[in-house]
Structures are given as C-alpha cells and as structure tokens.
mmCIF file of C-alpha atoms in Angstrom:
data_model
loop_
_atom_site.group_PDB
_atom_site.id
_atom_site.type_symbol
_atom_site.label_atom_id
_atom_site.label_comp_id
_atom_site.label_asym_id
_atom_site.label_seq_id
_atom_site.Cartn_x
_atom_site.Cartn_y
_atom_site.Cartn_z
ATOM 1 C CA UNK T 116 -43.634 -19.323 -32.034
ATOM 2 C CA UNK T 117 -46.133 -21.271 -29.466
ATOM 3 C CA UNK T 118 -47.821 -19.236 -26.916
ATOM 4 C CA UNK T 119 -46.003 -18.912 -23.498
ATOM 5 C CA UNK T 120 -48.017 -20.062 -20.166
ATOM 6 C CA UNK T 121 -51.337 -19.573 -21.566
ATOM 7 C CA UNK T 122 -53.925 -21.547 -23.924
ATOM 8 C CA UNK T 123 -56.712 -19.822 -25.871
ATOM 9 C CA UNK T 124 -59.923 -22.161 -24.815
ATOM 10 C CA UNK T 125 -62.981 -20.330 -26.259
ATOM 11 C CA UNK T 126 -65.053 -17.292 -26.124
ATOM 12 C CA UNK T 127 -67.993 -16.813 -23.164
ATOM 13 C CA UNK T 128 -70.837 -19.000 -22.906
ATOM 14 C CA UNK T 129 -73.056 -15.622 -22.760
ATOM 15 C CA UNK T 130 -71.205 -13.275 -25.284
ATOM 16 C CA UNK T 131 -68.972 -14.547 -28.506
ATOM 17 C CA UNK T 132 -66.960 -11.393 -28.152
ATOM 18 C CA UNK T 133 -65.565 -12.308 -25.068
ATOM 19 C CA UNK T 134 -62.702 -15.342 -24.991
ATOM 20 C CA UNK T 135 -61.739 -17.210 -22.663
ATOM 21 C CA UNK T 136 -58.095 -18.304 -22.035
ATOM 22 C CA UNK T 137 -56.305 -20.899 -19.861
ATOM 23 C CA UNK T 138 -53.408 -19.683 -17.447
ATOM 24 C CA UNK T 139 -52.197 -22.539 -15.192
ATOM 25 C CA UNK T 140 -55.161 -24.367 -13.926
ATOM 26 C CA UNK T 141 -57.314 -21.171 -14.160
ATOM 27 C CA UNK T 142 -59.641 -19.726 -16.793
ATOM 28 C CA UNK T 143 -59.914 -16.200 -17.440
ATOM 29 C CA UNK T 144 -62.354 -14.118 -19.362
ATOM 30 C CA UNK T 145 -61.156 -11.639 -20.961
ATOM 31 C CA UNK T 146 -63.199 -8.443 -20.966
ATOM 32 C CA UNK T 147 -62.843 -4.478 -21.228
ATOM 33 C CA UNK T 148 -60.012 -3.509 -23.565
ATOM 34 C CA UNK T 149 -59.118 -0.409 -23.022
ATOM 35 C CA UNK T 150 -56.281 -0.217 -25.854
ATOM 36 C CA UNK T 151 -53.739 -1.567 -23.147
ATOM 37 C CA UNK T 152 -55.190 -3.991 -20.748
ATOM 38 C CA UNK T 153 -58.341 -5.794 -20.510
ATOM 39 C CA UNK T 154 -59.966 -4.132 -17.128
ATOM 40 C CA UNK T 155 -63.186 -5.823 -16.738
ATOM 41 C CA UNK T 156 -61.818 -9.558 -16.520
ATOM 42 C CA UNK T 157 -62.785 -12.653 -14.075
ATOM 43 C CA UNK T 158 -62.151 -15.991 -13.530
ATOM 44 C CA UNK T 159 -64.816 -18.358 -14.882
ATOM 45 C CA UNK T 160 -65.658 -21.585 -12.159
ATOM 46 C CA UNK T 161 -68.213 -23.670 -12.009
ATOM 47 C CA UNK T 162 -69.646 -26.628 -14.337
ATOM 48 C CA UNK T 163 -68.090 -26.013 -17.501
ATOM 49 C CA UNK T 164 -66.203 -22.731 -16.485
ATOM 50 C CA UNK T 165 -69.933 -21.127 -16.855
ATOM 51 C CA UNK T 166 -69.706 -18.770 -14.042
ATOM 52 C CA UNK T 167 -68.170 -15.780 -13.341
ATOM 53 C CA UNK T 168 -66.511 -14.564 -10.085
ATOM 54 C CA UNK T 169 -67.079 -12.008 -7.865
ATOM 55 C CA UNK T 170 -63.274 -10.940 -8.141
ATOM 56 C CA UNK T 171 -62.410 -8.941 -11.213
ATOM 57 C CA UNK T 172 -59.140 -8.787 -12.967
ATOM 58 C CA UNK T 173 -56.642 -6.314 -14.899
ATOM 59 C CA UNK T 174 -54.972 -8.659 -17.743
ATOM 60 C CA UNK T 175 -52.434 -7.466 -19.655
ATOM 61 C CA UNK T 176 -51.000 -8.370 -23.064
ATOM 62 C CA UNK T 177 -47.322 -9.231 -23.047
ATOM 63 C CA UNK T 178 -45.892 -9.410 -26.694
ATOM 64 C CA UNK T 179 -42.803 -10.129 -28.038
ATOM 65 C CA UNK T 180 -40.803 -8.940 -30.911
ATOM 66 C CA UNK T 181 -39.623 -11.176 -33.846
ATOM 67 C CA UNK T 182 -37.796 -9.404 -36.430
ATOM 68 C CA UNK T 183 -40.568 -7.547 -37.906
ATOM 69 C CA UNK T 184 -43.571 -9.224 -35.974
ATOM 70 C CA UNK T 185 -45.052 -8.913 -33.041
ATOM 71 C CA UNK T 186 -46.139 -12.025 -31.280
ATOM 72 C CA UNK T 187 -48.420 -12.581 -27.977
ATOM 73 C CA UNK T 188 -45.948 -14.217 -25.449
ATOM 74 C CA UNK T 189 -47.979 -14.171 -22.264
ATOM 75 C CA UNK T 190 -50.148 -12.885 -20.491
ATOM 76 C CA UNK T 191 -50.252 -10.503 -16.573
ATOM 77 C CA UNK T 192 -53.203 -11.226 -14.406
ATOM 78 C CA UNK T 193 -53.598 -8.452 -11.246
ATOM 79 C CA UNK T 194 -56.239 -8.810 -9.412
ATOM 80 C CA UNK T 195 -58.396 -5.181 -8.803
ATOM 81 C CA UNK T 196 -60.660 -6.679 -6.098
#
C-alpha cells in the first residue's frame, strides 16, 4: 500500500536521525517522539529546505490496519506556535 498525502524526502541536513518528509508543497522535520506524536517538529525553508522555522509543530502518525499489519497512511500536522 503507497503512502497517503505524504513523501519521505530525507533526513536533516544537521542530524541523520531526524527525516524529513513532504506534505503538500511543505517539508516537515520530524523531531521529538514522544511514543505518540513527534512534538518538536518544523517546517524546513530556505535553499535546499536547510532552514528551520521559527514555528514548531505536533505531527502525528496516522496508521492503518491491513489484516495483520499495520501500515503508515498519513500523517496530522498542528501547529503549537
């Protein structure tokens, strides 16, 4: 099953551990799992999608259930500031 409405692009210019994924026209960052959500997220602009905004971001997962796997559907971007 293809990813819904998002695009793994990468990991951070700055840290490996962090990717990077394409919702829409936007690139997010995804940083600070907590087990649920990933609280510590921006949106990377600039040259090359090398900066980081000011704004942070709660993502969150959304998965999907096939039979007897679960499969990453999508993805919930709310914005914490």
């Amino acid at each position: 099953m293809k990813n819904c409405g998002f695009e793994e692009i990468g990991t951070w210019w700055e840290d490996e551990n962090i990717k990077l994924i394409k919702i829409s026209d936007k690139v997010f960052a995804l940083n600070g799992w907590d087990g649920d959500s990933y609280t510590d997220s921006w949106k990377c602009i600039g040259e090359l999608h090398k900066d980081a905004s000011k704004e942070r971001f709660d993502i969150i997962p959304r998965y999907f259930h096939v039979s007897s796997d679960i499969v990453l559907l999508s993805y919930q971007v709310e914005k914490i500031n």
